[in-house]
Coordinates of C-alpha atoms in Angstrom, one line a residue:
X5 CA -10.6 -13.0 -5.3
X6 CA -9.9 -9.3 -4.6
X7 CA -12.6 -7.3 -2.7
X8 CA -13.1 -4.0 -0.9
X9 CA -10.7 -1.7 -2.8
X10 CA -10.3 1.6 -1.1
X11 CA -8.4 4.9 -1.7
X12 CA -6.6 6.7 1.1
X13 CA -6.7 9.5 2.0
X14 CA -10.5 9.6 2.1
X15 CA -13.1 11.0 2.3
X16 CA -15.1 10.7 -0.9
X17 CA -14.6 14.4 -1.6
X18 CA -11.2 16.0 -1.2
X19 CA -10.4 19.7 -1.8
X20 CA -6.9 20.9 -2.2
X21 CA -5.2 24.1 -3.5
X22 CA -2.8 24.5 -6.4
X23 CA 0.7 23.6 -5.4
X24 CA -0.4 21.1 -2.7
X25 CA 1.4 17.7 -2.9
X26 CA -1.2 14.9 -3.3
X27 CA -0.5 11.1 -3.0
X28 CA -3.3 8.6 -3.3
X29 CA -2.9 4.9 -2.2
X30 CA -5.1 2.0 -3.2
X31 CA -5.4 -1.1 -1.1
X32 CA -7.7 -4.1 -0.9
X33 CA -9.1 -5.7 2.2
X34 CA -9.2 -9.2 0.6
X35 CA -7.1 -10.6 -2.2
X36 CA -4.2 -13.0 -2.7
X37 CA -1.0 -11.9 -4.4
X38 CA -0.2 -10.7 -6.9
X39 CA -2.7 -7.9 -6.9
X40 CA -2.5 -5.3 -9.8
X41 CA -3.7 -1.8 -9.4
X42 CA -4.9 0.5 -12.2
X43 CA -5.8 4.2 -11.6
X44 CA -8.7 5.9 -13.4
X45 CA -9.5 9.6 -13.7
X46 CA -12.9 10.4 -15.0
X47 CA -13.2 6.8 -16.2
X48 CA -10.0 6.8 -18.2
X49 CA -6.9 4.8 -17.4
X50 CA -4.3 7.1 -15.8
X51 CA -1.5 4.9 -14.2
X52 CA -0.5 1.6 -12.8
X53 CA 0.5 0.6 -9.2
X54 CA -0.8 0.9 -5.7
X55 CA 0.4 4.5 -5.2
X56 CA -0.6 7.5 -7.4
X57 CA 1.8 10.4 -7.0
X58 CA 0.2 13.5 -8.4
X59 CA 2.9 15.8 -7.0
X60 CA 2.2 19.5 -6.7
X61 CA -1.3 19.7 -8.2
X62 CA -2.9 22.3 -10.4
X63 CA -6.5 22.8 -11.5
X64 CA -6.0 20.2 -14.3
X65 CA -5.7 17.5 -11.7
X66 CA -9.4 18.0 -10.7
X67 CA -11.6 15.0 -11.4
X68 CA -13.1 11.8 -10.1
X69 CA -10.5 9.2 -9.2
X70 CA -10.9 5.4 -8.8
X71 CA -8.6 2.5 -8.5
X72 CA -9.3 -1.0 -10.0
X73 CA -7.6 -4.0 -8.2
X74 CA -7.3 -7.2 -10.1
X75 CA -5.9 -10.7 -9.5
X76 CA -6.1 -14.0 -11.1
X77 CA -7.0 -17.4 -9.8
X78 CA -5.5 -20.7 -11.0
X79 CA -2.4 -21.5 -13.1
X80 CA -4.2 -20.8 -16.4
X81 CA -4.9 -17.1 -15.4
X82 CA -8.2 -17.3 -17.1
X83 CA -10.3 -16.3 -14.1
X84 CA -9.6 -12.6 -13.4
X85 CA -11.3 -10.9 -10.4
X86 CA -11.8 -7.2 -10.3
X87 CA -12.6 -4.8 -7.4
X88 CA -13.5 -1.1 -8.1
X89 CA -13.0 1.4 -5.3
X90 CA -15.5 4.1 -4.4
X91 CA -15.0 7.3 -6.4
X92 CA -12.9 10.1 -4.9
X93 CA -13.8 13.5 -6.2
X94 CA -10.7 15.7 -6.1
X95 CA -11.2 19.4 -6.5
X96 CA -8.2 21.6 -7.0
X97 CA -8.8 25.4 -6.5
X98 CA -6.4 28.1 -7.4
X99 CA -7.6 30.4 -4.7
X100 CA -5.4 31.0 -1.7
X101 CA -8.3 31.7 0.6
X102 CA -11.7 30.1 0.5
X103 CA -13.5 33.4 1.3
X104 CA -12.0 35.0 -1.8
X105 CA -13.4 32.3 -4.0
X106 CA -16.9 32.6 -2.5
X107 CA -16.8 36.4 -2.9
X108 CA -15.8 36.1 -6.6
X109 CA -18.5 33.6 -7.2
X110 CA -21.2 35.9 -5.6
X111 CA -19.8 38.9 -7.5
X112 CA -20.0 37.0 -10.9
X113 CA -23.5 35.9 -10.2
X114 CA -24.6 39.4 -9.3
X115 CA -23.1 40.8 -12.4
X116 CA -24.9 38.1 -14.5
X117 CA -28.2 39.0 -12.9
X118 CA -27.8 42.7 -13.5
X119 CA -27.0 42.1 -17.2
X120 CA -30.0 39.7 -17.5
X121 CA -32.4 42.3 -16.0
X122 CA -31.0 45.0 -18.4
X123 CA -31.5 42.7 -21.4
X124 CA -35.1 41.9 -20.3
X125 CA -35.9 45.6 -19.7
X126 CA -34.4 46.6 -23.0
X127 CA -36.3 43.9 -24.9
X128 CA -39.6 44.9 -23.1
X129 CA -39.1 48.6 -24.1
X130 CA -38.6 47.7 -27.7
X131 CA -41.7 45.6 -27.9

């Protein structure tokens, strides 16, 4: 039976930028041929085969990827074995520089806080 399905490149969290080429490979440590591979993104079937070519990624490629390896035992093919890889969280950012993304996030949070305080003060004055 198949066992120890893994995705390369690891680690369990992978951050890339839009336009970066991404290729994922699924392999098993144990399993007699033929081994079939199915790719999942966010729990939904995405593709078949040991290699998943995402090409030049965009933000829409973000998600949690897993591969499922299966093989059969015996001539009747009734005994199917399945190995599920650990999840790979792929995050695609559209920012060219990480510092810019952090600055935008802080600026957005600060603006939200200022608006929240203004609403609270306005409500307090009316009541």
